[in-house]
Amino acid sequence: MPVIIHPKVQSSNKPSVHAPKPKPPYETFPTKLTMKDGRGIWVSVPLPDRLSLVITIYPDMYGKNAPANLSVPEWVKATGDYLQHQPYNTQVAGTKYFANKQWFKHVTLAMGKRGSSVRFQFDEKTSKLPALFRLDFNPRKLGRKGFATLVSILSDPNGPFQFETFIEHARVTRIDIAVDLVGVQVADLLVRHKKQGKRSYYVGKAGVIETLYVHRGKTKTKPSGNVVLTAYDRCAERLSKGKVGPYGLADVTRIEVTKLPKKPNNYLHKLAHMADPFADIAVGYAPEQIASNFDIWRQYIGLRRTQPHEQVANLLSLSADTAKSFASAFDVPHANLVMAKSNWESWQHGLSKTGLYLLLTGFN
């Protein structure tokens, strides 16, 4: 029999919202789930939320009208100058130029309806790496109009780039893939990554968890390891910028998976058919992870986020069977919100929604 949860035991002190107004658009949120406690949760299609690309600077990527025997520094200088002239109605949002080397470190252009930033970066040759050209942007913010502009720049017959070469040889160094959940907060979720390490929790002024980072491994510069999974409160993020929530009073939590692809599967032209990133994670609705004792379960979740299982079990005087079932549900949650295969089936829709397909196909 389904467990009926009274609103007073919701996992945060914000009001429960079962019918967000305005409702999120069906085009982006085709899935609505009705949980056993009556809560309605809308699940978006997966959207690319950050994309970083790199390609070795070499003659084949130079524009068709580039002079013969053009050196790498000369190409960088000419490309920087081209970008600073704000091609295709873009605006320069930032630049760094080393006059003594006649070398641009980067030029950032604003484009698209939202004036989203696209960073064109030029890395000098080192003893270990050749000279590299990098692109870094947020596909979701860039949108179709922004991608149309970016494709125009990269394929300009009088510009510095050879578009076909870029598409064939550019590699993805990082991609963030986001799924938005409308009607639920971070504190209402249990998340897991197959290769997780440390976790970082950020609590807002109201005493509610606003952001959760799941790390993997560690490096010299990042003792906690790289972030591979993030869950954060979009309403709190927008409020900090003086904006209202995207869907009225409805809670909105964003789930972001960060991938750092490796060869041979990291080429840009393979992005549309990349492996399912949700196969490594589980995102579950906390109230549905256990069949009974929800009041105690809620306390267990809150305590386990900062204390070990044995200590929490003793503090709550849990029976051996209850302690075992709670530990299992907490450590390996059932993925009933974001899961492998079913959520990833809409990836092509996400590429179309953001306009990223324009870059992959070359049409603008």
Short mmCIF file of C-alpha atoms in Angstrom, two decimals:
data_model
loop_
_atom_site.label_atom_id
_atom_site.label_comp_id
_atom_site.label_asym_id
_atom_site.label_seq_id
_atom_site.Cartn_x
_atom_site.Cartn_y
_atom_site.Cartn_z
CA MET A 1 0.00 0.00 0.00
CA PRO A 2 1.39 3.44 -0.89
CA VAL A 3 2.59 5.50 2.04
CA ILE A 4 0.69 8.79 2.42
CA ILE A 5 3.00 11.56 3.56
CA HIS A 6 1.48 14.49 5.41
CA PRO A 7 2.81 17.90 4.20
CA LYS A 8 4.29 18.64 7.64
CA VAL A 9 7.02 16.04 7.07
CA GLN A 10 8.25 17.44 3.79
CA SER A 11 12.05 17.62 3.74
CA SER A 12 12.31 21.41 3.85
CA ASN A 13 10.65 24.38 5.46
CA LYS A 14 9.46 25.89 2.16
CA PRO A 15 5.81 25.39 1.12
CA SER A 16 5.06 22.26 -0.87
CA VAL A 17 3.94 23.10 -4.40
CA HIS A 18 1.98 20.40 -6.24
CA ALA A 19 0.69 22.50 -9.13
CA PRO A 20 3.30 25.02 -10.30
CA LYS A 21 1.84 28.07 -12.01
CA PRO A 22 2.72 28.79 -14.69
CA LYS A 23 3.30 25.20 -15.68
CA PRO A 24 6.62 24.48 -17.40
CA PRO A 25 6.35 24.21 -21.20
CA TYR A 26 5.63 20.73 -22.52
CA GLU A 27 8.29 21.08 -25.22
CA THR A 28 11.01 21.18 -22.56
CA PHE A 29 9.20 19.20 -19.84
CA PRO A 30 7.41 16.32 -21.61
CA THR A 31 7.36 14.09 -18.52
CA LYS A 32 5.16 14.64 -15.47
CA LEU A 33 5.44 12.24 -12.56
CA THR A 34 2.85 11.96 -9.81
CA MET A 35 4.51 10.64 -6.69
CA LYS A 36 2.81 8.42 -4.12
CA ASP A 37 2.43 11.36 -1.73
CA GLY A 38 0.56 13.34 -4.41
CA ARG A 39 3.43 15.62 -5.38
CA GLY A 40 3.69 16.44 -9.08
CA ILE A 41 7.20 16.63 -10.55
CA TRP A 42 7.97 17.73 -14.10
CA VAL A 43 11.16 16.36 -15.68
CA SER A 44 12.90 18.20 -18.54
CA VAL A 45 14.70 16.77 -21.53
CA PRO A 46 18.50 16.66 -21.08
CA LEU A 47 20.09 19.93 -22.17
CA PRO A 48 23.78 20.69 -22.82
CA ASP A 49 24.64 23.30 -20.19
CA ARG A 50 28.35 23.86 -20.81
CA LEU A 51 30.60 22.82 -23.67
CA SER A 52 34.38 23.15 -23.97
CA LEU A 53 36.13 22.33 -27.25
CA VAL A 54 39.77 22.18 -28.33
CA ILE A 55 41.61 21.73 -31.61
CA THR A 56 45.29 21.85 -32.48
CA ILE A 57 46.20 24.99 -34.43
CA TYR A 58 47.60 23.88 -37.77
CA PRO A 59 47.33 25.06 -41.41
CA ASP A 60 44.38 22.84 -42.38
CA MET A 61 42.11 24.77 -40.00
CA TYR A 62 43.05 28.18 -41.45
CA GLY A 63 40.49 30.00 -43.57
CA LYS A 64 40.44 29.36 -47.31
CA ASN A 65 41.86 32.79 -48.06
CA ALA A 66 44.73 32.54 -45.56
CA PRO A 67 48.14 33.41 -47.08
CA ALA A 68 50.50 30.56 -47.82
CA ASN A 69 53.06 29.70 -45.12
CA LEU A 70 51.08 31.57 -42.45
CA SER A 71 52.68 30.88 -39.06
CA VAL A 72 50.72 29.98 -35.94
CA PRO A 73 51.41 33.35 -34.21
CA GLU A 74 50.39 35.20 -37.39
CA TRP A 75 47.14 33.21 -37.55
CA VAL A 76 46.40 33.90 -33.88
CA LYS A 77 47.00 37.63 -34.39
CA ALA A 78 44.82 37.74 -37.52
CA THR A 79 42.05 35.72 -35.84
CA GLY A 80 42.06 37.94 -32.76
CA ASP A 81 41.84 41.04 -34.92
CA TYR A 82 38.95 39.50 -36.88
CA LEU A 83 37.02 38.69 -33.70
CA GLN A 84 37.65 42.13 -32.20
CA HIS A 85 35.88 43.69 -35.18
CA GLN A 86 32.65 42.10 -33.81
CA PRO A 87 31.64 39.97 -36.80
CA TYR A 88 27.97 39.22 -37.44
CA ASN A 89 26.66 41.81 -34.97
CA THR A 90 28.42 40.32 -31.96
CA GLN A 91 29.86 42.39 -29.13
CA VAL A 92 33.29 42.09 -27.54
CA ALA A 93 32.79 41.09 -23.91
CA GLY A 94 36.45 40.71 -23.02
CA THR A 95 39.93 40.33 -24.46
CA LYS A 96 43.50 39.71 -23.38
CA TYR A 97 46.39 40.53 -25.69
CA PHE A 98 50.12 40.16 -25.11
CA ALA A 99 51.55 43.06 -27.12
CA ASN A 100 55.15 41.93 -26.70
CA LYS A 101 54.29 38.56 -28.25
CA GLN A 102 51.58 39.81 -30.63
CA TRP A 103 49.50 36.94 -29.28
CA PHE A 104 45.88 36.95 -28.16
CA LYS A 105 45.21 34.88 -25.05
CA HIS A 106 41.49 35.09 -25.63
CA VAL A 107 38.66 37.12 -27.14
CA THR A 108 35.15 36.75 -25.70
CA LEU A 109 32.14 37.65 -27.84
CA ALA A 110 28.53 38.11 -26.71
CA MET A 111 25.93 36.71 -29.09
CA GLY A 112 22.38 35.36 -29.25
CA LYS A 113 19.19 36.77 -27.74
CA ARG A 114 20.65 36.65 -24.23
CA GLY A 115 24.05 38.05 -25.16
CA SER A 116 25.68 34.81 -24.03
CA SER A 117 29.49 34.69 -23.90
CA VAL A 118 31.56 32.58 -26.28
CA ARG A 119 35.25 32.47 -25.34
CA PHE A 120 37.78 32.04 -28.16
CA GLN A 121 41.06 31.07 -26.48
CA PHE A 122 44.55 30.58 -27.90
CA ASP A 123 47.09 28.51 -25.94
CA GLU A 124 50.76 28.86 -26.80
CA LYS A 125 52.87 25.83 -27.64
CA THR A 126 54.64 24.21 -24.69
CA SER A 127 57.19 21.44 -24.31
CA LYS A 128 54.33 18.96 -23.93
CA LEU A 129 51.51 20.38 -26.03
CA PRO A 130 51.14 22.05 -29.45
CA ALA A 131 49.45 25.43 -29.83
CA LEU A 132 45.74 24.98 -29.18
CA PHE A 133 42.53 26.82 -30.03
CA ARG A 134 39.67 26.48 -27.54
CA LEU A 135 35.98 27.38 -27.54
CA ASP A 136 33.98 27.58 -24.32
CA PHE A 137 30.27 28.45 -24.04
CA ASN A 138 26.89 27.52 -22.55
CA PRO A 139 24.70 25.96 -25.28
CA ARG A 140 21.50 26.44 -23.27
CA LYS A 141 22.09 30.19 -22.92
CA LEU A 142 23.50 30.61 -26.43
CA GLY A 143 20.31 29.34 -28.06
CA ARG A 144 19.53 28.88 -31.73
CA LYS A 145 20.19 32.48 -32.68
CA GLY A 146 23.56 32.41 -30.94
CA PHE A 147 24.55 29.14 -32.58
CA ALA A 148 23.56 30.52 -35.98
CA THR A 149 25.94 33.42 -35.35
CA LEU A 150 28.73 31.12 -34.16
CA VAL A 151 28.38 28.91 -37.23
CA SER A 152 28.49 32.03 -39.43
CA ILE A 153 31.78 33.07 -37.82
CA LEU A 154 33.36 29.62 -38.10
CA SER A 155 32.23 29.21 -41.72
CA ASP A 156 32.82 32.79 -42.96
CA PRO A 157 34.49 32.39 -46.40
CA ASN A 158 36.57 35.47 -45.66
CA GLY A 159 37.21 34.54 -42.04
CA PRO A 160 40.13 32.78 -40.31
CA PHE A 161 38.50 29.36 -39.82
CA GLN A 162 38.01 26.28 -41.99
CA PHE A 163 34.67 25.06 -40.71
CA GLU A 164 34.80 21.51 -42.07
CA THR A 165 38.20 20.90 -40.48
CA PHE A 166 37.01 22.32 -37.17
CA ILE A 167 33.95 20.05 -37.05
CA GLU A 168 35.96 16.97 -37.99
CA HIS A 169 38.88 17.45 -35.59
CA ALA A 170 37.56 19.49 -32.66
CA ARG A 171 37.45 17.51 -29.42
CA VAL A 172 35.18 17.87 -26.41
CA THR A 173 37.16 18.42 -23.20
CA ARG A 174 34.11 18.99 -21.01
CA ILE A 175 30.36 18.85 -21.30
CA ASP A 176 27.75 19.48 -18.61
CA ILE A 177 24.35 17.90 -19.21
CA ALA A 178 21.41 19.25 -17.20
CA VAL A 179 17.96 17.96 -16.31
CA ASP A 180 15.56 20.28 -14.48
CA LEU A 181 13.06 18.94 -11.95
CA VAL A 182 10.11 21.25 -11.29
CA GLY A 183 8.22 20.74 -8.04
CA VAL A 184 11.06 19.38 -5.89
CA GLN A 185 13.95 20.73 -3.81
CA VAL A 186 17.52 19.51 -3.39
CA ALA A 187 16.72 18.33 0.15
CA ASP A 188 13.97 16.08 -1.25
CA LEU A 189 16.47 14.09 -3.32
CA LEU A 190 18.96 11.30 -2.83
CA VAL A 191 21.68 11.23 -5.48
CA ARG A 192 24.53 8.86 -6.19
CA HIS A 193 27.36 8.53 -8.70
CA LYS A 194 28.89 5.12 -9.34
CA LYS A 195 32.41 6.50 -8.87
CA GLN A 196 31.65 9.07 -6.21
CA GLY A 197 34.14 10.29 -3.65
CA LYS A 198 33.61 13.26 -1.35
CA ARG A 199 30.48 15.40 -1.17
CA SER A 200 30.01 19.11 -0.55
CA TYR A 201 26.77 20.57 0.80
CA TYR A 202 25.89 24.27 0.74
CA VAL A 203 23.11 25.44 3.03
CA GLY A 204 21.25 28.70 2.38
CA LYS A 205 20.14 31.36 4.84
CA ALA A 206 16.84 29.54 5.42
CA GLY A 207 18.73 26.47 6.66
CA VAL A 208 17.83 24.43 3.57
CA ILE A 209 20.33 22.65 1.33
CA GLU A 210 20.69 24.67 -1.87
CA THR A 211 23.58 22.88 -3.59
CA LEU A 212 25.10 19.41 -3.49
CA TYR A 213 28.37 18.54 -5.24
CA VAL A 214 29.52 14.96 -5.74
CA HIS A 215 33.27 14.66 -6.38
CA ARG A 216 35.43 11.96 -7.87
CA GLY A 217 39.10 11.30 -7.13
CA LYS A 218 41.51 14.09 -6.21
CA THR A 219 44.19 16.18 -7.85
CA LYS A 220 46.99 18.48 -6.67
CA THR A 221 44.83 21.54 -7.31
CA LYS A 222 41.53 19.91 -6.26
CA PRO A 223 41.95 17.84 -3.08
CA SER A 224 38.24 17.02 -3.10
CA GLY A 225 38.41 15.88 -6.72
CA ASN A 226 36.59 17.00 -9.84
CA VAL A 227 32.84 17.58 -9.57
CA VAL A 228 30.99 14.89 -11.53
CA LEU A 229 27.42 15.46 -10.33
CA THR A 230 25.65 18.59 -9.07
CA ALA A 231 22.17 19.23 -7.72
CA TYR A 232 21.25 22.85 -7.04
CA ASP A 233 18.27 25.09 -6.34
CA ARG A 234 17.62 27.17 -9.45
CA CYS A 235 15.17 29.46 -7.64
CA ALA A 236 17.79 30.32 -5.00
CA GLU A 237 20.32 30.93 -7.77
CA ARG A 238 17.99 33.31 -9.59
CA LEU A 239 16.97 35.03 -6.36
CA SER A 240 20.63 35.82 -5.66
CA LYS A 241 20.67 37.66 -9.00
CA GLY A 242 17.48 39.61 -8.25
CA LYS A 243 15.28 37.39 -10.43
CA VAL A 244 12.13 35.41 -9.65
CA GLY A 245 11.84 31.65 -10.09
CA PRO A 246 11.36 30.43 -13.66
CA TYR A 247 7.93 28.89 -12.97
CA GLY A 248 6.19 31.05 -10.42
CA LEU A 249 6.42 29.71 -6.86
CA ALA A 250 7.36 26.20 -7.97
CA ASP A 251 10.58 24.70 -6.65
CA VAL A 252 13.11 23.92 -9.38
CA THR A 253 16.16 21.72 -8.89
CA ARG A 254 18.77 21.27 -11.61
CA ILE A 255 20.72 18.03 -11.91
CA GLU A 256 24.01 18.42 -13.78
CA VAL A 257 26.32 15.62 -14.88
CA THR A 258 29.84 16.66 -15.84
CA LYS A 259 31.71 14.52 -18.37
CA LEU A 260 35.35 14.83 -19.42
CA PRO A 261 35.39 12.63 -22.53
CA LYS A 262 38.51 10.76 -23.61
CA LYS A 263 39.75 9.55 -26.99
CA PRO A 264 38.43 8.13 -29.25
CA ASN A 265 34.95 9.15 -28.11
CA ASN A 266 35.59 12.84 -27.50
CA TYR A 267 35.26 14.24 -31.02
CA LEU A 268 32.65 16.95 -31.50
CA HIS A 269 31.03 15.19 -34.44
CA LYS A 270 30.26 12.20 -32.15
CA LEU A 271 28.44 14.33 -29.58
CA ALA A 272 24.95 13.59 -30.87
CA HIS A 273 25.52 9.89 -30.21
CA MET A 274 27.57 10.04 -27.02
CA ALA A 275 27.16 7.33 -24.40
CA ASP A 276 24.38 7.74 -21.84
CA PRO A 277 25.81 9.88 -18.98
CA PHE A 278 22.90 8.95 -16.73
CA ALA A 279 24.10 5.35 -16.63
CA ASP A 280 26.55 6.44 -13.91
CA ILE A 281 24.06 8.19 -11.63
CA ALA A 282 20.89 7.65 -9.64
CA VAL A 283 18.56 10.48 -8.60
CA GLY A 284 15.66 9.39 -6.42
CA TYR A 285 12.77 11.03 -4.61
CA ALA A 286 13.58 10.54 -0.93
CA PRO A 287 10.04 9.82 0.38
CA GLU A 288 9.71 6.83 -1.96
CA GLN A 289 12.94 5.12 -1.00
CA ILE A 290 11.38 3.35 2.01
CA ALA A 291 8.00 1.73 2.66
CA SER A 292 7.33 2.96 6.20
CA ASN A 293 8.65 5.00 9.16
CA PHE A 294 8.97 8.15 7.06
CA ASP A 295 9.20 10.53 10.03
CA ILE A 296 12.26 8.66 11.28
CA TRP A 297 13.56 8.24 7.70
CA ARG A 298 13.49 12.00 7.20
CA GLN A 299 15.53 12.50 10.36
CA TYR A 300 17.92 9.78 9.27
CA ILE A 301 18.53 11.50 5.91
CA GLY A 302 19.27 14.84 7.54
CA LEU A 303 21.70 13.34 10.05
CA ARG A 304 23.43 11.04 7.55
CA ARG A 305 24.48 14.01 5.46
CA THR A 306 26.97 14.93 8.18
CA GLN A 307 27.38 11.79 10.32
CA PRO A 308 28.22 8.09 9.79
CA HIS A 309 25.49 5.45 9.64
CA GLU A 310 26.36 3.68 12.90
CA GLN A 311 26.22 6.92 14.87
CA VAL A 312 22.89 7.95 13.35
CA ALA A 313 21.37 4.49 13.88
CA ASN A 314 22.31 4.61 17.56
CA LEU A 315 21.06 8.18 17.94
CA LEU A 316 17.66 7.27 16.50
CA SER A 317 17.54 3.89 18.30
CA LEU A 318 16.90 2.03 15.05
CA SER A 319 16.34 -1.71 15.03
CA ALA A 320 18.88 -3.78 13.13
CA ASP A 321 16.47 -4.41 10.24
CA THR A 322 15.40 -0.76 10.00
CA ALA A 323 18.99 0.45 10.17
CA LYS A 324 19.97 -1.94 7.38
CA SER A 325 17.09 -0.88 5.13
CA PHE A 326 17.74 2.83 5.76
CA ALA A 327 21.46 2.48 5.00
CA SER A 328 20.74 0.64 1.76
CA ALA A 329 18.15 3.19 0.61
CA PHE A 330 20.42 6.11 1.45
CA ASP A 331 23.62 4.71 -0.09
CA VAL A 332 22.04 3.25 -3.24
CA PRO A 333 18.79 5.15 -3.94
CA HIS A 334 16.24 3.91 -6.42
CA ALA A 335 16.45 6.17 -9.48
CA ASN A 336 12.87 7.25 -10.09
CA LEU A 337 13.52 10.86 -11.23
CA VAL A 338 16.66 10.81 -13.38
CA MET A 339 17.76 7.44 -14.65
CA ALA A 340 19.66 5.70 -17.43
CA LYS A 341 18.13 5.21 -20.88
CA SER A 342 14.65 6.67 -20.32
CA ASN A 343 15.92 10.22 -19.65
CA TRP A 344 18.66 9.97 -22.28
CA GLU A 345 16.21 9.09 -25.06
CA SER A 346 15.40 12.82 -25.36
CA TRP A 347 19.02 13.91 -25.99
CA GLN A 348 18.31 14.70 -29.65
CA HIS A 349 15.44 16.92 -28.49
CA GLY A 350 17.83 18.75 -26.17
CA LEU A 351 20.31 19.34 -29.01
CA SER A 352 17.50 20.80 -31.12
CA LYS A 353 16.05 22.87 -28.28
CA THR A 354 19.35 24.64 -27.57
CA GLY A 355 20.41 24.94 -31.21
CA LEU A 356 23.59 22.89 -30.74
CA TYR A 357 22.58 20.77 -33.72
CA LEU A 358 23.35 23.82 -35.91
CA LEU A 359 27.01 23.54 -34.95
CA LEU A 360 27.05 19.77 -35.46
CA THR A 361 25.46 19.98 -38.90
CA GLY A 362 26.84 23.32 -40.10
CA PHE A 363 23.44 24.71 -41.03
CA ASN A 364 22.50 28.23 -39.94
#
